[in-house]
Amino acid sequence: FTEWRPYFHHVVAHVDGKYAPIPFNLNTIEDLFPRRMAEAMTQALIDTYGYGAKVPILRMREEGAEQLRYLADYIYKKVFENYTFKQWSLKPEELNPSVSARVPIHISRDNRYFQDVYQAMPVDGYSAMFARILAHENISVATSTEFEAVRGLYPGARIVFTGPIDEYFRFEHGALPYRSLRFRLFERPEAEAQPVGTVNYPNEFDFTRITEFKHLTGQKADGTILIEEYPEAYVPGRNEPYYPVPTEDTAAALVPYQDMANTLKGKIWFAGRLGDYAYYNMDQACGRALALFEKQLAVA
Ligand code: UDP
């Protein structure tokens, strides 16, 4: 369906007036602290966790050796606390620890956002890739169509539902919360507006980050296109649900829906961020789809 373009995503955060690599790593320390201090912190991190380790901020704050306490509090305050509050309207410790652990402190000098062996972008973009996937005689697509409007049309059909699981069950056990985003797309006349694909602004502005697409696509052009991300609550009918909200409360509220889903086994399958109410990355969402097909649909 597509050729691939090798791409390693890079992120910097604007902290104390400087732009420094995220995930927070040994280079970030060097960029933000005086040399002697940076050397001492680096040595302490390597002694405590070992070179190459990935340490979630909430863990570092709790068990960090005394000399790392200052650093852990600094990273929490300057990188995680305000960004997380903008993104979720919650504090990092109110969310499942896996959320802030998605971006652990990396005891290394690897500035890449991800360390997966295979990292790439579709050469012609995702739209072209999906257009090719969907161009099959057995596939028809209906956009701007509510599931409610078609749910009765295919009695006996096997259905994979990737919308919000609470919506499928008509909110019988209450509505689950989702976070949404408002995107502001804008153009700049210069060839390049920022040094890497994404710049995070944990402590300033109402948006969390700005992404400049030509870094991801490899496009050459005189101008450049960027997007600001403004997090907001999901309001049905007004915006789109993008993220489940992983907390203790939502984990409990999800259980009755999962029980209902289990009673439909063999007829309806739920998948994706919204269907599973799980904070999947794109590779995990694809892995989930493949496993669902191979282990369940293909044998059902
Ligand atoms: N996060 C943060 N500061 C950052 C980057 C991430 O506080 O500079 C936290 C924040 O809570 C965010 C989470 O880590 O929601 C996961 O970040 P990721 O970049 O994976 O978010 P996504 O790309 O899925 O929106």
Tab-separated table of C-alpha atoms and ligand atoms in Angstrom:
chain	number	residue	atom	x	y	z
A	1	PHE	CA	0.000	0.000	0.000
A	2	THR	CA	2.932	2.371	0.354
A	3	GLU	CA	6.650	2.922	0.092
A	4	TRP	CA	8.324	4.160	3.244
A	5	ARG	CA	10.592	7.055	4.097
A	6	PRO	CA	12.979	6.530	7.022
A	7	TYR	CA	12.139	9.083	9.701
A	8	PHE	CA	13.122	9.521	13.332
A	9	HIS	CA	10.837	11.860	15.234
A	10	HIS	CA	12.614	14.486	17.316
A	11	VAL	CA	11.048	16.724	19.963
A	12	VAL	CA	12.478	19.637	21.905
A	13	ALA	CA	10.797	21.437	24.787
A	14	HIS	CA	10.971	25.139	25.490
A	15	VAL	CA	12.247	25.261	29.081
A	16	ASP	CA	13.727	28.279	30.890
A	17	GLY	CA	14.067	30.116	27.578
A	18	LYS	CA	16.011	27.293	25.906
A	19	TYR	CA	15.079	24.488	23.538
A	20	ALA	CA	16.224	21.117	24.887
A	21	PRO	CA	15.617	17.488	23.807
A	22	ILE	CA	12.612	15.454	24.970
A	23	PRO	CA	12.556	12.681	26.216
A	24	PHE	CA	14.594	14.376	28.900
A	25	ASN	CA	18.051	12.809	28.605
A	26	LEU	CA	21.718	13.509	29.353
A	27	ASN	CA	21.892	16.026	26.496
A	28	THR	CA	18.921	17.891	27.986
A	29	ILE	CA	20.799	18.161	31.272
A	30	GLU	CA	23.841	19.551	29.481
A	31	ASP	CA	21.687	22.131	27.685
A	32	LEU	CA	19.867	23.349	30.796
A	33	PHE	CA	22.419	23.268	33.642
A	34	PRO	CA	25.889	24.734	34.282
A	35	ARG	CA	28.649	22.295	33.276
A	36	ARG	CA	29.819	21.137	36.732
A	37	MET	CA	26.274	20.603	37.895
A	38	ALA	CA	25.378	18.727	34.713
A	39	GLU	CA	28.388	16.443	35.150
A	40	ALA	CA	27.450	15.607	38.732
A	41	MET	CA	23.822	14.904	37.805
A	42	THR	CA	24.873	12.748	34.857
A	43	GLN	CA	27.205	10.700	37.050
A	44	ALA	CA	24.509	10.261	39.694
A	45	LEU	CA	21.973	9.112	37.094
A	46	ILE	CA	24.367	6.582	35.576
A	47	ASP	CA	25.402	5.313	39.027
A	48	THR	CA	21.783	4.989	40.155
A	49	TYR	CA	20.046	3.604	37.076
A	50	GLY	CA	22.781	2.544	34.634
A	51	TYR	CA	23.499	3.961	31.184
A	52	GLY	CA	20.636	3.339	28.765
A	53	ALA	CA	17.936	3.009	31.450
A	54	LYS	CA	14.510	4.601	31.007
A	55	VAL	CA	13.041	5.966	34.222
A	56	PRO	CA	9.462	7.284	34.528
A	57	ILE	CA	9.366	10.704	36.199
A	58	LEU	CA	6.961	9.535	38.925
A	59	ARG	CA	9.383	6.755	39.850
A	60	MET	CA	12.410	9.051	39.846
A	61	ARG	CA	10.583	11.456	42.145
A	62	GLU	CA	9.809	8.735	44.643
A	63	GLU	CA	12.974	6.730	44.875
A	64	GLY	CA	15.528	9.103	43.419
A	65	ALA	CA	18.697	9.190	45.496
A	66	GLU	CA	19.000	12.367	47.552
A	67	GLN	CA	21.262	14.109	45.024
A	68	LEU	CA	18.736	13.380	42.253
A	69	ARG	CA	15.799	14.795	44.188
A	70	TYR	CA	16.447	18.316	42.897
A	71	LEU	CA	16.669	17.101	39.310
A	72	ALA	CA	13.512	14.968	39.565
A	73	ASP	CA	11.536	17.891	40.997
A	74	TYR	CA	12.919	20.201	38.320
A	75	ILE	CA	11.881	17.846	35.486
A	76	TYR	CA	8.479	17.294	37.077
A	77	LYS	CA	7.851	21.046	37.406
A	78	LYS	CA	9.333	22.249	34.127
A	79	VAL	CA	8.389	19.421	31.760
A	80	PHE	CA	5.502	17.344	33.104
A	81	GLU	CA	3.265	19.216	35.525
A	82	ASN	CA	1.969	22.061	33.382
A	83	TYR	CA	2.010	20.145	30.093
A	84	THR	CA	-0.006	17.356	31.678
A	85	PHE	CA	-2.474	19.805	33.188
A	86	LYS	CA	-3.021	21.412	29.798
A	87	GLN	CA	-3.384	18.054	28.065
A	88	TRP	CA	-5.616	16.274	30.605
A	89	SER	CA	-6.761	18.883	33.105
A	90	LEU	CA	-5.208	16.512	35.667
A	91	LYS	CA	-1.919	16.219	37.532
A	92	PRO	CA	0.538	13.486	36.453
A	93	GLU	CA	-0.129	11.510	39.653
A	94	GLU	CA	-3.905	11.564	39.037
A	95	LEU	CA	-3.411	9.648	35.782
A	96	ASN	CA	-2.404	6.033	35.381
A	97	PRO	CA	1.424	6.074	35.782
A	98	SER	CA	1.730	4.599	32.271
A	99	VAL	CA	0.746	8.004	30.821
A	100	SER	CA	3.777	10.006	31.970
A	101	ALA	CA	5.881	6.816	31.591
A	102	ARG	CA	5.285	7.077	27.824
A	103	VAL	CA	7.997	9.756	27.889
A	104	PRO	CA	10.502	8.454	30.479
A	105	ILE	CA	13.764	10.125	31.447
A	106	HIS	CA	16.309	8.401	29.216
A	107	ILE	CA	19.787	7.907	30.718
A	108	SER	CA	21.470	8.215	27.318
A	109	ARG	CA	22.421	10.693	24.616
A	110	ASP	CA	19.836	9.417	22.140
A	111	ASN	CA	17.620	12.398	21.271
A	112	ARG	CA	15.079	10.384	19.259
A	113	TYR	CA	11.516	10.410	20.615
A	114	PHE	CA	11.206	6.651	19.994
A	115	GLN	CA	13.831	3.916	20.045
A	116	ASP	CA	11.962	1.378	17.880
A	117	VAL	CA	14.227	-0.413	15.391
A	118	TYR	CA	11.927	0.316	12.445
A	119	GLN	CA	10.710	3.891	12.148
A	120	ALA	CA	9.309	5.355	8.939
A	121	MET	CA	6.609	7.494	7.337
A	122	PRO	CA	4.517	6.550	4.283
A	123	VAL	CA	6.221	8.278	1.342
A	124	ASP	CA	3.000	9.809	-0.029
A	125	GLY	CA	1.432	10.304	3.403
A	126	TYR	CA	-1.248	8.431	5.326
A	127	SER	CA	-4.144	9.629	3.162
A	128	ALA	CA	-2.639	8.024	0.066
A	129	MET	CA	-1.852	4.836	1.983
A	130	PHE	CA	-5.404	4.512	3.313
A	131	ALA	CA	-6.900	5.373	-0.085
A	132	ARG	CA	-4.991	2.392	-1.511
A	133	ILE	CA	-6.049	0.103	1.334
A	134	LEU	CA	-9.707	1.049	0.839
A	135	ALA	CA	-9.639	0.739	-2.970
A	136	HIS	CA	-10.846	-2.874	-2.916
A	137	GLU	CA	-13.982	-4.314	-4.463
A	138	ASN	CA	-15.066	-5.809	-1.119
A	139	ILE	CA	-14.783	-2.493	0.705
A	140	SER	CA	-17.315	0.308	0.622
A	141	VAL	CA	-16.935	3.430	2.723
A	142	ALA	CA	-19.675	5.614	4.199
A	143	THR	CA	-18.406	8.801	5.827
A	144	SER	CA	-20.571	11.285	7.759
A	145	THR	CA	-22.749	8.334	8.744
A	146	GLU	CA	-23.640	7.617	12.369
A	147	PHE	CA	-23.310	3.982	13.408
A	148	GLU	CA	-26.822	4.308	14.845
A	149	ALA	CA	-28.155	4.957	11.332
A	150	VAL	CA	-26.747	1.701	9.937
A	151	ARG	CA	-26.597	-0.672	12.910
A	152	GLY	CA	-29.812	-2.421	11.840
A	153	LEU	CA	-28.879	-2.773	8.167
A	154	TYR	CA	-26.657	-5.840	8.409
A	155	PRO	CA	-28.320	-8.367	10.702
A	156	GLY	CA	-26.010	-11.270	11.452
A	157	ALA	CA	-22.921	-9.435	10.146
A	158	ARG	CA	-19.698	-9.689	12.110
A	159	ILE	CA	-18.874	-6.171	13.231
A	160	VAL	CA	-15.641	-4.597	14.382
A	161	PHE	CA	-16.592	-1.429	16.244
A	162	THR	CA	-13.841	1.170	16.670
A	163	GLY	CA	-15.986	4.034	17.989
A	164	PRO	CA	-16.398	4.832	21.707
A	165	ILE	CA	-17.463	1.683	23.561
A	166	ASP	CA	-19.857	3.592	25.882
A	167	GLU	CA	-21.586	5.110	22.858
A	168	TYR	CA	-22.075	1.641	21.315
A	169	PHE	CA	-24.013	0.630	24.444
A	170	ARG	CA	-25.958	3.912	24.444
A	171	PHE	CA	-24.264	5.074	27.667
A	172	GLU	CA	-26.158	2.490	29.703
A	173	HIS	CA	-23.523	2.674	32.468
A	174	GLY	CA	-22.770	6.371	32.103
A	175	ALA	CA	-20.536	8.319	29.720
A	176	LEU	CA	-16.768	7.734	29.796
A	177	PRO	CA	-14.599	10.861	29.491
A	178	TYR	CA	-12.391	11.492	26.450
A	179	ARG	CA	-9.952	14.264	25.650
A	180	SER	CA	-10.127	16.097	22.397
A	181	LEU	CA	-7.869	18.522	20.557
A	182	ARG	CA	-8.467	21.680	18.610
A	183	PHE	CA	-5.870	22.144	15.885
A	184	ARG	CA	-4.797	25.533	14.568
A	185	LEU	CA	-3.126	25.085	11.202
A	186	PHE	CA	-1.053	27.987	9.945
A	187	GLU	CA	1.515	28.852	7.324
A	188	ARG	CA	4.794	30.724	7.603
A	189	PRO	CA	6.689	32.267	4.684
A	190	GLU	CA	10.093	30.881	5.730
A	191	ALA	CA	11.528	27.518	4.615
A	192	GLU	CA	11.850	26.229	8.171
A	193	ALA	CA	10.201	27.567	11.327
A	194	GLN	CA	11.570	25.184	13.971
A	195	PRO	CA	14.601	22.895	14.263
A	196	VAL	CA	12.712	19.575	14.685
A	197	GLY	CA	9.286	18.059	13.939
A	198	THR	CA	7.716	19.008	17.252
A	199	VAL	CA	8.383	21.706	19.847
A	200	ASN	CA	6.659	21.244	23.234
A	201	TYR	CA	5.661	24.280	25.303
A	202	PRO	CA	5.026	22.851	28.769
A	203	ASN	CA	4.918	26.201	30.574
A	204	GLU	CA	3.725	28.837	28.118
A	205	PHE	CA	0.617	29.275	25.938
A	206	ASP	CA	-2.649	27.337	25.855
A	207	PHE	CA	-1.380	24.881	23.256
A	208	THR	CA	0.868	21.986	24.267
A	209	ARG	CA	3.025	21.708	21.166
A	210	ILE	CA	3.657	22.833	17.600
A	211	THR	CA	4.411	20.355	14.826
A	212	GLU	CA	6.023	21.418	11.555
A	213	PHE	CA	5.101	18.857	8.947
A	214	LYS	CA	7.927	19.145	6.445
A	215	HIS	CA	10.251	17.477	8.964
A	216	LEU	CA	7.961	14.424	8.912
A	217	THR	CA	7.198	14.376	5.192
A	218	GLY	CA	10.569	15.447	3.800
A	219	GLN	CA	8.774	17.980	1.619
A	220	LYS	CA	10.836	20.805	0.144
A	221	ALA	CA	8.991	24.124	-0.171
A	222	ASP	CA	9.642	27.839	0.297
A	223	GLY	CA	6.896	28.117	2.914
A	224	THR	CA	6.057	25.844	5.804
A	225	ILE	CA	2.890	24.462	7.455
A	226	LEU	CA	2.559	24.071	11.218
A	227	ILE	CA	-0.104	22.999	13.693
A	228	GLU	CA	-0.763	24.066	17.272
A	229	GLU	CA	-2.570	21.560	19.524
A	230	TYR	CA	-5.100	22.944	22.008
A	231	PRO	CA	-6.385	20.197	24.339
A	232	GLU	CA	-10.026	20.307	25.393
A	233	ALA	CA	-12.697	18.046	26.867
A	234	TYR	CA	-14.644	15.917	24.422
A	235	VAL	CA	-18.149	17.265	23.968
A	236	PRO	CA	-20.306	14.976	21.794
A	237	GLY	CA	-21.505	16.759	18.691
A	238	ARG	CA	-18.938	19.540	19.068
A	239	ASN	CA	-15.549	17.877	18.631
A	240	GLU	CA	-13.968	14.431	18.216
A	241	PRO	CA	-12.838	12.015	20.953
A	242	TYR	CA	-9.084	11.438	20.538
A	243	TYR	CA	-7.833	10.059	23.838
A	244	PRO	CA	-9.309	7.870	26.568
A	245	VAL	CA	-8.521	9.343	30.014
A	246	PRO	CA	-6.562	6.666	31.914
A	247	THR	CA	-7.388	7.056	35.619
A	248	GLU	CA	-8.520	4.741	38.423
A	249	ASP	CA	-12.076	6.029	38.044
A	250	THR	CA	-12.310	5.358	34.315
A	251	ALA	CA	-10.755	1.899	34.745
A	252	ALA	CA	-13.621	1.096	37.139
A	253	ALA	CA	-16.263	2.721	34.918
A	254	LEU	CA	-15.027	0.686	31.945
A	255	VAL	CA	-15.595	-2.718	33.591
A	256	PRO	CA	-19.373	-2.958	33.053
A	257	TYR	CA	-18.868	-2.031	29.386
A	258	GLN	CA	-16.186	-4.702	28.994
A	259	ASP	CA	-18.594	-7.204	30.571
A	260	MET	CA	-21.271	-6.217	28.070
A	261	ALA	CA	-18.751	-6.510	25.221
A	262	ASN	CA	-17.871	-10.026	26.389
A	263	THR	CA	-21.491	-11.123	26.093
A	264	LEU	CA	-21.328	-10.178	22.383
A	265	LYS	CA	-18.216	-12.275	21.697
A	266	GLY	CA	-18.344	-13.878	18.281
A	267	LYS	CA	-20.672	-11.168	16.907
A	268	ILE	CA	-19.183	-7.779	17.720
A	269	TRP	CA	-15.534	-7.060	18.296
A	270	PHE	CA	-14.245	-3.840	19.833
A	271	ALA	CA	-10.857	-2.401	18.858
A	272	GLY	CA	-8.825	0.766	18.766
A	273	ARG	CA	-8.301	3.592	21.238
A	274	LEU	CA	-12.024	4.255	21.571
A	275	GLY	CA	-13.378	0.705	21.238
A	276	ASP	CA	-10.909	-0.694	23.786
A	277	TYR	CA	-10.743	2.581	25.743
A	278	ALA	CA	-6.946	2.138	25.669
A	279	TYR	CA	-4.237	4.744	25.028
A	280	TYR	CA	-2.655	2.929	22.054
A	281	ASN	CA	0.164	4.251	19.947
A	282	MET	CA	-0.295	3.839	16.217
A	283	ASP	CA	1.860	0.695	16.099
A	284	GLN	CA	-0.107	-0.800	19.002
A	285	ALA	CA	-3.423	-0.006	17.310
A	286	CYS	CA	-2.188	-1.776	14.149
A	287	GLY	CA	-0.871	-4.696	16.222
A	288	ARG	CA	-4.239	-4.962	17.961
A	289	ALA	CA	-6.035	-5.017	14.589
A	290	LEU	CA	-3.761	-7.748	13.207
A	291	ALA	CA	-4.038	-9.880	16.356
A	292	LEU	CA	-7.819	-9.436	16.412
A	293	PHE	CA	-8.041	-10.659	12.847
A	294	GLU	CA	-5.605	-13.557	13.153
A	295	LYS	CA	-6.654	-14.870	16.562
A	296	GLN	CA	-10.385	-14.184	16.552
A	297	LEU	CA	-12.014	-13.054	13.307
A	298	ALA	CA	-10.206	-15.460	11.000
A	299	VAL	CA	-11.155	-18.442	13.171
A	300	ALA	CA	-14.700	-17.329	14.112
B	1	UDP	N1	4.263	14.782	28.728
B	1	UDP	C1	4.601	15.917	29.422
B	1	UDP	N2	5.523	16.778	28.878
B	1	UDP	C2	6.101	16.550	27.677
B	1	UDP	C3	5.750	15.394	26.961
B	1	UDP	C4	4.818	14.527	27.516
B	1	UDP	O1	4.079	16.179	30.502
B	1	UDP	O2	6.939	17.369	27.247
B	1	UDP	C5	3.287	13.869	29.357
B	1	UDP	C6	1.853	14.377	29.147
B	1	UDP	O3	1.062	13.986	30.237
B	1	UDP	C7	1.465	13.633	27.892
B	1	UDP	C8	2.101	12.268	28.134
B	1	UDP	O4	3.347	12.582	28.764
B	1	UDP	O5	0.061	13.562	27.748
B	1	UDP	C9	2.319	11.416	26.908
B	1	UDP	O6	3.054	12.145	25.936
B	1	UDP	P1	2.987	11.745	24.375
B	1	UDP	O7	3.936	12.616	23.644
B	1	UDP	O8	3.141	10.265	24.257
B	1	UDP	O9	1.479	12.167	24.032
B	1	UDP	P2	0.635	11.992	22.660
B	1	UDP	O10	1.596	12.167	21.512
B	1	UDP	O11	0.008	10.617	22.730
B	1	UDP	O12	-0.382	13.095	22.761
